[in-house]
Coordinates of C-alpha atoms in Angstrom, one line a residue:
Chain V
M16 CA 60.8 -18.7 26.2
S17 CA 62.3 -21.7 27.8
E18 CA 61.0 -25.3 26.3
S19 CA 60.1 -25.8 30.3
A20 CA 58.3 -22.2 30.6
T21 CA 54.7 -22.9 31.9
Y22 CA 52.0 -20.4 33.1
V23 CA 49.5 -19.9 36.0
A24 CA 46.6 -17.6 36.1
V25 CA 44.5 -16.9 38.9
V26 CA 41.0 -15.2 38.4
K27 CA 37.6 -15.1 39.7
D28 CA 34.0 -14.7 37.8
E29 CA 33.2 -11.1 39.8
C30 CA 36.2 -9.3 38.3
E31 CA 35.5 -7.5 35.3
T32 CA 39.1 -7.3 34.0
C33 CA 39.3 -11.3 34.7
H34 CA 36.5 -10.9 32.1
L35 CA 38.5 -9.0 29.7
A36 CA 41.8 -11.2 30.0
V37 CA 39.6 -14.3 28.9
P38 CA 40.5 -14.3 25.2
A39 CA 44.5 -13.5 26.0
L40 CA 44.5 -16.6 28.6
A41 CA 42.8 -18.5 25.7
E42 CA 45.6 -17.6 22.9
I43 CA 48.3 -18.5 25.5
H44 CA 46.7 -21.8 25.8
Q45 CA 46.0 -22.1 21.8
A46 CA 49.6 -21.7 21.4
G47 CA 50.3 -24.6 23.1
H48 CA 52.1 -23.2 26.4
P49 CA 51.1 -25.3 29.2
L50 CA 48.8 -23.3 31.2
T51 CA 46.7 -23.4 34.6
V52 CA 44.1 -20.9 35.3
Y53 CA 42.5 -21.7 38.8
W54 CA 39.2 -19.9 39.5
Q55 CA 38.2 -18.9 42.8
D56 CA 34.4 -18.6 42.3
D57 CA 32.8 -19.9 39.4
G58 CA 34.7 -21.2 36.3
A59 CA 32.0 -20.8 33.7
F60 CA 33.0 -17.6 32.6
L61 CA 36.2 -19.1 30.8
G62 CA 34.2 -20.9 28.5
P63 CA 35.0 -23.7 26.5
G64 CA 38.3 -22.3 25.1
L65 CA 40.2 -22.8 28.4
A66 CA 37.8 -26.1 29.7
A67 CA 41.1 -27.9 29.7
A68 CA 42.9 -25.3 31.7
A69 CA 40.5 -24.2 34.2
V70 CA 41.4 -25.7 37.6
D71 CA 38.5 -25.3 41.0
D72 CA 40.4 -23.3 43.8
R73 CA 37.4 -22.5 45.5
A74 CA 38.9 -23.5 48.7
L75 CA 41.8 -20.7 47.8
E76 CA 44.0 -23.2 48.5
R77 CA 46.3 -22.6 45.6
S78 CA 45.6 -19.3 46.1
F79 CA 47.1 -18.8 49.2
H80 CA 50.4 -20.7 48.3
L81 CA 50.9 -18.4 45.2
A82 CA 50.0 -15.5 47.6
V83 CA 47.8 -13.6 45.1
E84 CA 46.6 -10.3 46.4
T85 CA 44.9 -9.3 43.1
V86 CA 43.3 -10.8 40.2
P87 CA 43.8 -11.6 37.7
T88 CA 47.5 -12.6 38.5
L89 CA 49.7 -14.1 35.6
I90 CA 52.5 -16.1 36.9
R91 CA 55.4 -17.6 34.8
L92 CA 57.7 -20.3 36.0
D93 CA 60.7 -22.1 34.5
D94 CA 61.6 -25.2 35.1
G95 CA 59.0 -25.2 37.7
A96 CA 60.3 -21.8 39.8
E97 CA 58.5 -18.4 39.5
T98 CA 60.6 -16.3 37.1
G99 CA 57.8 -13.4 36.8
R100 CA 54.6 -12.2 37.5
T101 CA 52.0 -9.8 36.3
V102 CA 48.9 -8.4 38.2
G103 CA 45.3 -7.2 36.5
W104 CA 45.6 -6.5 32.5
H105 CA 48.9 -4.9 31.2
R106 CA 49.3 -5.8 27.8
E107 CA 53.0 -4.9 27.4
D108 CA 53.7 -6.8 30.7
W109 CA 51.3 -9.8 29.6
R110 CA 53.4 -9.8 26.1
A111 CA 56.3 -9.5 27.8
L112 CA 56.3 -12.5 30.1
T113 CA 54.5 -14.8 27.5
A114 CA 56.9 -13.8 24.7
I115 CA 53.7 -13.7 22.6
P116 CA 54.0 -10.1 20.7
T117 CA 50.6 -10.4 19.4
L118 CA 48.9 -11.6 22.6
G119 CA 45.7 -8.9 23.2
A120 CA 45.9 -7.2 20.4
G121 CA 42.1 -6.4 20.6
L122 CA 42.2 -5.8 24.0
P123 CA 42.9 -2.0 25.8
L124 CA 46.5 -1.4 27.0
H125 CA 45.8 -1.5 30.6
R126 CA 42.6 -2.5 33.3
P127 CA 43.5 -2.5 36.8
G128 CA 42.6 -6.2 38.7
C129 CA 40.4 -6.8 41.6
G130 CA 41.2 -8.0 45.2
S131 CA 41.8 -12.0 45.5
R132 CA 39.2 -13.3 47.3
S133 CA 42.2 -15.1 49.7
V134 CA 43.1 -11.5 50.8
E135 CA 39.5 -10.6 52.0
L136 CA 38.9 -9.5 55.6
G137 CA 39.0 -12.3 57.9
V138 CA 40.0 -14.9 55.3
A139 CA 43.2 -14.2 54.6
E140 CA 44.3 -15.4 58.6
A141 CA 41.7 -18.4 57.8
L142 CA 43.7 -19.7 55.0
R143 CA 46.9 -19.1 57.1
V144 CA 45.7 -21.3 59.8
R145 CA 44.4 -23.7 57.4
F146 CA 47.0 -24.1 54.8
G147 CA 50.3 -22.6 56.5
E148 CA 52.3 -21.9 59.5
T149 CA 50.6 -19.2 62.0
G150 CA 53.6 -18.8 64.0
I151 CA 51.7 -18.6 67.2
R152 CA 53.6 -20.2 70.0
A153 CA 50.8 -20.5 72.6
R154 CA 49.8 -23.4 73.9
T155 CA 46.6 -24.6 72.4
V156 CA 43.7 -25.6 73.9
E157 CA 40.8 -27.9 71.6
V158 CA 37.2 -27.2 72.0
A159 CA 34.2 -29.3 70.9
S160 CA 32.7 -27.2 68.0
G161 CA 29.6 -27.9 69.9
A162 CA 30.3 -26.6 73.2
D163 CA 30.4 -22.7 73.7
A164 CA 33.6 -21.4 73.3
I165 CA 33.2 -18.2 75.6
E166 CA 31.9 -20.7 78.1
A167 CA 35.1 -22.6 77.6
C168 CA 37.0 -19.1 78.4
Y169 CA 35.1 -18.8 81.8
D170 CA 35.9 -22.5 82.7
R171 CA 39.6 -21.8 82.4
G172 CA 39.7 -18.8 84.6
W173 CA 40.3 -16.4 81.6
S174 CA 37.7 -14.3 82.0
D175 CA 37.3 -10.6 84.2
G176 CA 33.7 -11.7 84.6
L177 CA 32.5 -10.5 81.5
P178 CA 32.0 -12.7 78.2
V179 CA 35.4 -12.6 76.3
V180 CA 36.0 -13.4 72.5
P181 CA 37.5 -16.5 72.1
P182 CA 40.5 -16.1 71.2
T183 CA 41.2 -18.2 67.7
P184 CA 44.0 -18.5 65.7
E185 CA 42.1 -16.4 63.0
R186 CA 41.4 -13.5 65.2
I187 CA 45.3 -13.8 66.8
L188 CA 46.8 -13.3 63.6
R189 CA 44.1 -10.4 62.4
M190 CA 45.1 -8.8 65.7
L191 CA 48.9 -9.0 65.3
S192 CA 48.3 -7.6 61.9
G193 CA 47.9 -4.0 64.0
T194 CA 51.5 -3.6 64.9
R195 CA 54.6 -4.7 63.1
R196 CA 56.5 -5.7 66.2
D197 CA 57.8 -9.3 66.5
P198 CA 54.9 -11.5 68.2
H199 CA 57.6 -13.1 70.1
E200 CA 59.3 -9.7 71.4
V201 CA 59.1 -10.2 75.0
I202 CA 57.5 -6.6 76.5
G203 CA 58.2 -7.2 80.1
R204 CA 57.8 -9.0 83.0
V205 CA 54.0 -8.5 84.2
P206 CA 53.6 -8.3 87.9
P207 CA 52.6 -9.7 90.3
E208 CA 54.2 -13.4 88.9
L209 CA 56.6 -11.2 87.0
A210 CA 55.9 -13.5 83.8
P211 CA 57.4 -12.6 80.2
C212 CA 54.9 -10.8 78.2
T213 CA 55.5 -11.5 74.7
V214 CA 53.6 -9.2 72.1
E215 CA 51.4 -12.5 70.9
K216 CA 50.4 -12.8 74.5
V217 CA 49.2 -9.3 74.3
A218 CA 47.3 -9.8 71.1
I219 CA 45.6 -13.0 72.6
N220 CA 44.5 -10.9 75.4
A221 CA 43.6 -7.9 73.3
V222 CA 41.2 -10.4 70.9
M223 CA 39.5 -11.5 74.4
A224 CA 38.7 -7.8 75.5
G225 CA 37.1 -6.9 71.7
C226 CA 40.2 -5.1 70.6
R227 CA 40.4 -4.2 66.8
P228 CA 44.3 -4.5 65.4
E229 CA 44.4 -1.0 65.0
Y230 CA 44.5 -0.7 68.7
M231 CA 47.3 -2.7 69.4
P232 CA 49.9 0.1 69.5
V233 CA 48.1 1.9 72.5
V234 CA 47.6 -1.4 74.4
L235 CA 51.2 -2.4 74.2
T236 CA 52.5 1.3 75.0
A237 CA 50.2 1.3 77.6
L238 CA 51.1 -1.6 78.9
E239 CA 54.4 -0.7 78.8
A240 CA 54.3 2.1 80.7
A241 CA 52.6 0.4 83.3
L242 CA 55.2 -2.1 83.5
D243 CA 57.6 1.2 84.2
P244 CA 59.3 0.6 87.6
G245 CA 57.9 4.0 88.5
F246 CA 54.4 3.1 88.1
T247 CA 54.7 0.1 90.4
L248 CA 52.1 -2.2 88.9
H249 CA 53.1 -4.8 91.5
G250 CA 51.3 -2.5 94.0
V251 CA 48.4 -1.6 92.3
T252 CA 47.4 -5.0 91.5
C253 CA 48.1 -6.4 95.1
S254 CA 47.1 -3.7 97.1
T255 CA 43.7 -3.7 99.3
C256 CA 43.1 -0.3 97.5
F257 CA 40.9 0.5 94.8
S258 CA 43.2 1.5 91.8
S259 CA 44.0 -0.1 88.8
P260 CA 45.7 1.5 85.6
V261 CA 43.7 4.5 84.1
I262 CA 44.9 5.0 80.4
I263 CA 44.8 8.4 79.1
V264 CA 45.7 8.8 75.6
N265 CA 46.9 11.6 73.3
G266 CA 47.7 12.6 69.8
P267 CA 46.6 11.8 66.5
I268 CA 46.1 8.1 67.2
A269 CA 43.1 8.9 69.8
K270 CA 41.0 10.5 66.5
R271 CA 42.6 7.7 64.2
I272 CA 41.0 4.7 66.2
G273 CA 37.7 6.6 67.0
M274 CA 38.0 6.9 70.8
N275 CA 36.2 8.9 72.5
S276 CA 37.1 12.3 74.6
G277 CA 33.6 14.3 74.5
L278 CA 30.2 13.0 75.8
N279 CA 30.2 10.3 78.3
A280 CA 34.1 10.1 77.6
L281 CA 34.6 8.5 81.0
G282 CA 31.4 5.9 80.3
Q283 CA 30.4 3.1 78.2
G284 CA 29.7 2.6 74.7
N285 CA 33.1 3.6 72.9
R286 CA 35.0 0.1 71.8
A287 CA 38.3 1.6 71.9
N288 CA 37.8 3.6 75.2
A289 CA 36.4 0.0 76.7
T290 CA 38.9 -2.7 74.8
I291 CA 41.8 -1.1 75.4
G292 CA 41.7 -0.6 78.8
R293 CA 40.3 -4.1 79.1
A294 CA 42.9 -5.5 77.4
V295 CA 45.6 -4.2 79.9
N296 CA 43.2 -5.9 82.9
L297 CA 43.7 -9.0 81.2
V298 CA 46.9 -9.2 80.6
V299 CA 47.6 -8.4 84.3
R300 CA 44.6 -11.2 85.0
N301 CA 46.3 -13.7 82.8
V302 CA 49.7 -13.1 82.1
G303 CA 50.7 -11.3 85.3
G304 CA 48.4 -13.7 87.6
G305 CA 46.6 -10.7 89.1
R306 CA 43.5 -12.0 90.0
P307 CA 41.3 -10.9 92.6
G308 CA 40.7 -12.9 95.8
E309 CA 44.1 -14.2 95.3
I310 CA 46.9 -12.1 95.2
D311 CA 45.0 -9.0 94.3
R312 CA 43.8 -8.6 97.7
A313 CA 41.4 -5.3 96.7
T314 CA 39.0 -4.4 100.2
L315 CA 36.3 -3.3 97.5
G316 CA 38.1 -2.8 94.3
S317 CA 36.5 -0.6 91.6
P318 CA 34.8 -0.9 88.2
G319 CA 38.0 0.4 86.8
K320 CA 39.2 -2.9 87.0
Y321 CA 37.3 -4.1 84.2
T322 CA 38.6 -0.9 82.1
F323 CA 39.4 2.4 82.5
C324 CA 40.7 4.3 79.0
F325 CA 39.5 7.4 77.6
A326 CA 40.9 10.3 75.2
E327 CA 41.8 13.7 76.1
D328 CA 40.2 16.5 74.0
E329 CA 43.0 18.2 72.0
G330 CA 40.2 20.2 70.0
D331 CA 41.3 23.8 71.5
D332 CA 44.5 25.2 70.2
A333 CA 44.8 27.2 73.3
W334 CA 45.2 23.9 75.5
E335 CA 48.5 21.9 75.8
P336 CA 47.6 18.3 75.5
L337 CA 48.8 16.2 79.1
A338 CA 51.1 14.4 77.1
V339 CA 52.8 17.4 75.8
S340 CA 53.1 18.7 79.3
R341 CA 54.9 15.9 80.3
G342 CA 57.5 15.8 77.8
I343 CA 55.8 14.2 74.9
A344 CA 56.5 16.4 71.2
P345 CA 53.4 18.2 70.0
G346 CA 51.4 16.0 67.2
R347 CA 52.9 12.5 68.7
S348 CA 50.7 10.2 70.2
A349 CA 51.4 8.9 73.8
V350 CA 49.7 7.3 76.5
T351 CA 49.7 8.3 80.5
V352 CA 49.3 5.4 82.7
F353 CA 47.8 6.6 86.3
A354 CA 47.0 4.5 89.0
G355 CA 43.7 5.8 89.8
D356 CA 40.2 4.8 91.5
G357 CA 36.4 5.9 90.4
I358 CA 35.0 9.0 89.1
Q359 CA 34.0 11.7 92.1
G360 CA 31.8 14.2 90.3
V361 CA 32.1 18.2 91.4
T362 CA 29.5 20.1 90.2
D363 CA 29.7 23.9 90.7
Q364 CA 26.8 25.5 88.6
K365 CA 27.6 29.0 90.2
A366 CA 31.1 29.6 89.8
R367 CA 31.9 32.4 87.1
T368 CA 35.5 33.5 87.8
P369 CA 38.7 31.2 87.6
G370 CA 39.0 32.1 91.4
Q371 CA 35.8 31.0 92.4
L372 CA 36.5 27.9 90.3
T373 CA 39.2 26.9 91.3
R374 CA 38.4 27.3 95.3
S375 CA 35.4 24.8 94.2
L376 CA 37.4 22.6 92.3
A377 CA 40.2 22.4 95.6
M378 CA 37.5 21.4 97.7
G379 CA 36.6 18.3 95.7
L380 CA 40.2 17.8 95.5
Q381 CA 40.8 17.7 98.9
A382 CA 38.7 14.8 99.4
V383 CA 41.2 12.3 97.5
G384 CA 41.9 9.5 99.6
H385 CA 40.4 11.5 102.6
P386 CA 40.0 15.2 103.2
K387 CA 42.3 15.3 106.1
L388 CA 44.9 13.1 104.3
C389 CA 47.8 15.2 102.5
E390 CA 51.1 14.1 100.5
W391 CA 49.0 11.2 100.2
A392 CA 47.8 10.5 96.8
A393 CA 48.4 11.6 93.2
A394 CA 44.7 12.9 91.3
V395 CA 43.3 13.8 87.8
L396 CA 40.9 16.3 87.6
V397 CA 38.9 16.0 84.2
L398 CA 38.2 19.5 83.1
S399 CA 34.7 19.4 81.6
P400 CA 34.3 21.6 78.5
E401 CA 32.0 24.5 80.4
H402 CA 34.3 24.4 83.2
Y403 CA 37.5 24.9 81.1
A404 CA 35.2 27.7 79.2
I405 CA 35.6 30.1 82.6
Y406 CA 39.6 29.6 82.6
R407 CA 39.9 29.7 79.0
E408 CA 38.0 33.0 78.9
A409 CA 40.2 34.4 81.6
G410 CA 43.1 33.5 79.7
W411 CA 44.1 30.8 82.0
D412 CA 46.3 27.9 80.9
R413 CA 47.2 24.3 82.4
G414 CA 50.4 26.0 84.0
R415 CA 48.2 28.4 85.8
I416 CA 45.3 26.5 86.6
T417 CA 47.5 23.6 88.5
R418 CA 49.6 26.1 90.3
A419 CA 46.4 27.9 91.4
L420 CA 44.7 24.5 92.3
Q421 CA 48.0 23.5 94.3
G422 CA 48.0 27.0 96.2
A423 CA 44.1 26.5 97.0
L424 CA 45.0 23.1 98.4
L425 CA 48.0 24.3 101.0
L426 CA 46.0 23.0 103.8
P427 CA 46.3 24.5 107.5
G428 CA 48.3 21.6 109.7
E429 CA 46.0 22.2 112.6
K430 CA 42.7 21.5 110.6
V431 CA 44.1 18.3 108.7
A432 CA 45.5 17.0 112.1
A433 CA 44.7 13.8 113.5
G434 CA 42.1 14.3 116.0
A435 CA 40.9 17.9 114.6
G436 CA 37.6 18.1 113.5
G437 CA 36.4 15.3 115.9
V438 CA 37.5 12.8 113.1
A439 CA 40.8 10.8 114.2
E440 CA 42.3 10.4 111.0
G441 CA 44.7 12.6 109.3
M442 CA 48.0 14.4 109.2
P443 CA 50.8 14.1 112.4
P444 CA 50.1 16.9 114.7
S445 CA 53.5 17.7 115.0
R446 CA 52.4 19.5 111.4
A447 CA 50.3 21.9 113.4
G448 CA 51.3 25.7 112.0
Q449 CA 52.2 24.3 108.7
R450 CA 50.4 24.9 105.4
I451 CA 50.4 21.2 104.0
P452 CA 50.5 20.5 100.3
K453 CA 47.4 18.0 99.5
F454 CA 49.9 17.1 96.6
H455 CA 53.1 16.1 95.8
P456 CA 54.5 18.6 93.0
G457 CA 53.5 16.5 89.8
A458 CA 51.1 14.4 91.5
L459 CA 48.0 16.6 89.8
L460 CA 47.2 15.8 86.4
L461 CA 44.7 17.8 84.7
V462 CA 42.9 16.4 81.7
R463 CA 40.4 18.0 79.6
A464 CA 37.4 15.8 78.5
G465 CA 33.5 15.6 78.2
G466 CA 30.7 16.8 76.5
P467 CA 29.7 20.3 75.8
A468 CA 27.1 21.0 78.5
G469 CA 27.5 20.2 81.9
L470 CA 28.8 22.5 85.0
F471 CA 30.7 19.4 86.2
S472 CA 34.3 18.1 86.3
A473 CA 35.7 14.8 87.7
V474 CA 38.0 14.0 89.9
L475 CA 40.1 10.6 90.0
S476 CA 41.8 9.8 92.9
G477 CA 45.0 8.0 93.0
W478 CA 46.3 4.8 94.8
P479 CA 47.8 5.9 98.1
G480 CA 51.2 4.1 97.2
G481 CA 51.7 8.0 95.7
R482 CA 52.3 9.2 99.0
L483 CA 55.8 7.9 98.3
F484 CA 55.8 9.7 94.9
E485 CA 59.4 8.6 94.2
E486 CA 58.0 5.2 94.4
S487 CA 54.8 5.2 92.3
H488 CA 53.8 8.0 90.1
P489 CA 52.2 8.3 86.8
V490 CA 54.2 7.5 83.5
T491 CA 53.7 8.8 79.9
R492 CA 55.1 6.8 77.2
E493 CA 54.8 8.0 73.5
I494 CA 53.4 5.8 70.9
T495 CA 55.6 4.0 68.5
E496 CA 53.6 2.2 65.4
Chain F
M7 CA 42.3 -27.7 64.8
T8 CA 39.9 -30.9 63.3
E9 CA 36.1 -30.6 62.0
S10 CA 34.9 -31.4 65.4
T11 CA 36.8 -29.2 67.5
V12 CA 37.7 -25.0 67.7
T13 CA 41.3 -23.9 68.3
L14 CA 41.7 -21.7 71.3
H15 CA 45.4 -20.4 72.4
D16 CA 46.3 -20.1 75.8
P17 CA 46.2 -16.3 77.3
T18 CA 48.0 -17.0 80.4
S19 CA 51.6 -16.9 81.3
E20 CA 51.6 -21.1 81.0
T21 CA 53.4 -21.3 84.3
A22 CA 52.6 -22.6 87.2
P23 CA 54.6 -21.3 90.6
A24 CA 55.8 -24.2 92.4
T25 CA 54.7 -25.0 95.6
R26 CA 56.1 -26.5 98.7
P27 CA 54.5 -27.4 102.1
R28 CA 55.0 -24.7 104.5
R29 CA 57.5 -25.2 107.4
K30 CA 55.8 -26.2 110.3
P31 CA 56.1 -23.7 112.9
P32 CA 58.4 -24.4 116.0
A33 CA 56.7 -25.4 119.1
L34 CA 58.8 -22.7 121.5
L35 CA 60.5 -19.6 120.7
E36 CA 62.7 -19.9 123.1
G37 CA 66.8 -20.3 121.8
R38 CA 65.3 -18.9 118.2
T39 CA 65.8 -15.6 116.7
V40 CA 62.7 -14.0 115.5
A41 CA 62.5 -11.7 112.4
L42 CA 60.6 -8.3 112.9
F43 CA 59.9 -7.2 109.4
D44 CA 58.7 -3.8 108.4
I45 CA 57.2 -3.9 105.0
G46 CA 56.6 -0.1 104.9
K47 CA 53.4 0.4 106.1
S48 CA 52.6 3.0 108.2
R49 CA 52.9 3.0 112.1
A50 CA 54.7 -0.7 111.8
D51 CA 57.9 0.3 113.9
E52 CA 55.6 1.1 116.2
F53 CA 53.8 -2.1 116.4
L54 CA 57.2 -4.2 116.0
D55 CA 58.6 -2.1 119.2
Y56 CA 56.1 -3.2 121.2
L57 CA 56.6 -7.0 120.3
E58 CA 60.3 -6.7 120.1
T59 CA 60.0 -5.5 124.0
R60 CA 57.8 -8.3 124.9
L61 CA 60.1 -11.0 123.3
R62 CA 63.1 -9.6 124.5
A63 CA 61.5 -9.5 128.1
R64 CA 61.0 -13.4 127.3
G65 CA 64.5 -13.8 126.7
I66 CA 64.0 -14.4 122.8
A67 CA 66.4 -12.9 120.3
T68 CA 65.1 -10.7 117.7
A69 CA 66.5 -9.1 114.3
R70 CA 64.9 -6.0 112.4
F71 CA 64.6 -6.2 109.0
A72 CA 62.8 -3.1 106.7
K73 CA 61.9 -2.6 103.2
P74 CA 61.7 0.9 102.0
T75 CA 58.2 0.8 100.7
N76 CA 55.5 -1.0 101.2
A77 CA 54.6 -0.4 97.4
K78 CA 57.2 -2.8 96.3
P79 CA 58.1 -6.2 96.8
A80 CA 60.7 -7.7 98.8
T81 CA 64.1 -8.1 96.9
T82 CA 65.8 -11.5 97.0
V83 CA 68.3 -9.9 99.1
I84 CA 66.1 -8.7 101.9
L85 CA 64.4 -12.2 101.6
D86 CA 67.8 -14.2 102.2
D87 CA 69.2 -11.8 104.8
I88 CA 65.9 -12.8 106.6
A89 CA 66.2 -16.5 105.7
A90 CA 69.9 -16.7 106.8
G91 CA 69.4 -14.5 110.1
A92 CA 66.1 -15.7 112.0
D93 CA 64.0 -18.8 112.2
V94 CA 60.5 -17.2 112.8
V95 CA 59.4 -14.1 110.8
V96 CA 56.7 -11.8 112.1
E97 CA 55.6 -9.0 109.2
A98 CA 53.9 -6.0 110.4
L99 CA 51.5 -5.9 107.4
A100 CA 48.8 -3.4 107.9
D101 CA 48.6 0.8 108.7

């Protein structure tokens, strides 16, 4: 041991191992080695033998700067620089660190320590804000502590109309802990203003949306998919039509973060479903400048412009998940973004065969855009469990159902021609005599979701920009964590 | 942050578009070239054909421009071509 060796310990009263280590700390102190014992909650348990060494660290400043994660922690410093540390009680480690061969002779060989108060949930980020560097580059806005921060967000135009969670630095740091990506990495340029969007900006908007940190990989991937030129987010955002990004999540991450693919999957009540979609739309609004009444020119809009996100039910091994059907390896997590509107329910409680059900669902799908418009918009058909059971019992898989629906949606040109049936809207009369497909190949997506009871499925209409399928189409991306 | 404030971080792009006053429209079209810009909406060509016929009947020069789809913004190249080749532009915006 060098002459200049000093020791620092960090303890807390509520830790039994810290109590157990008190005699050993007293031995170090009594041996004449310079020792400081920082206590995090109540130092009385250290007793009179350590009174001279004990220092109040209830503010956790020293614990933060020492990067203490476990108590007790014993740190050795030589010439002021750390040369070793041990956590919990390990008799041999403590003896090696202090070079006192008899240290803790009456104590057990080993006892694990407890979590430091400085790393408790929510505390670590607060300490980083108070005592360290946050690294957050976004402009700061100071709001008087007596003012309502939620109202301050409204005043600055940051909200979609619902209250947002105020993006404080503590919350942003916690959100950034949900991804290993560099906060300053630019994930893309968000239209319509084509503003560069960093992971940090995504985290700020995810905070406001109400996300948990573990949702970040889904939010980031959904945004990257939406920024794929093939998705045409600019047009989706600025269009007079109804659409916004509908986010469909596949793979193990959906269960891990608690997404809903069952009862009320397209509805309210699930935090992950609700806030992931909201975060994406807030990024479009706040980073991209896609604000309604300005460059978002939607005639009517749709509730999906707040949020529209759900997971696919992958509980049936016979069913190929959407992402797998679109090239993602089985067992991997992925998002698919679809430029979609609201929900049109298709109720059929009488079909008992795949053929009957297919023809019935096709009637619902024919209404996408307009019953007489073909090759116009994409669609998602959300098959409920009871409807899917009819196909499953007959051995029909995704491919067969899709082909059958496409076949049932080859529409006679003369019946969907403009003017036919007394309806001015429709396809060019020049296509009379043809059988016109309702959807471009690849523009009809099937997803399974929903609760166990109900012979209802749902059609999500696509954005008419999809009539030029090569210009705007659904995009699927694997989630990398 | 101070004791009397709460710190928030800006969720926006923190950019402000440069604004400039709109150029005053010319009092007369005679002697000018009118760009007829098809942004890709259906039947835009019908509308622009009609307009072109009317303008030419008055001896006003026209130039046609188009982008392939209304789903995406006009490229800088197209905008530069219009700015260089015309004095006034009419866009066929709706279906």
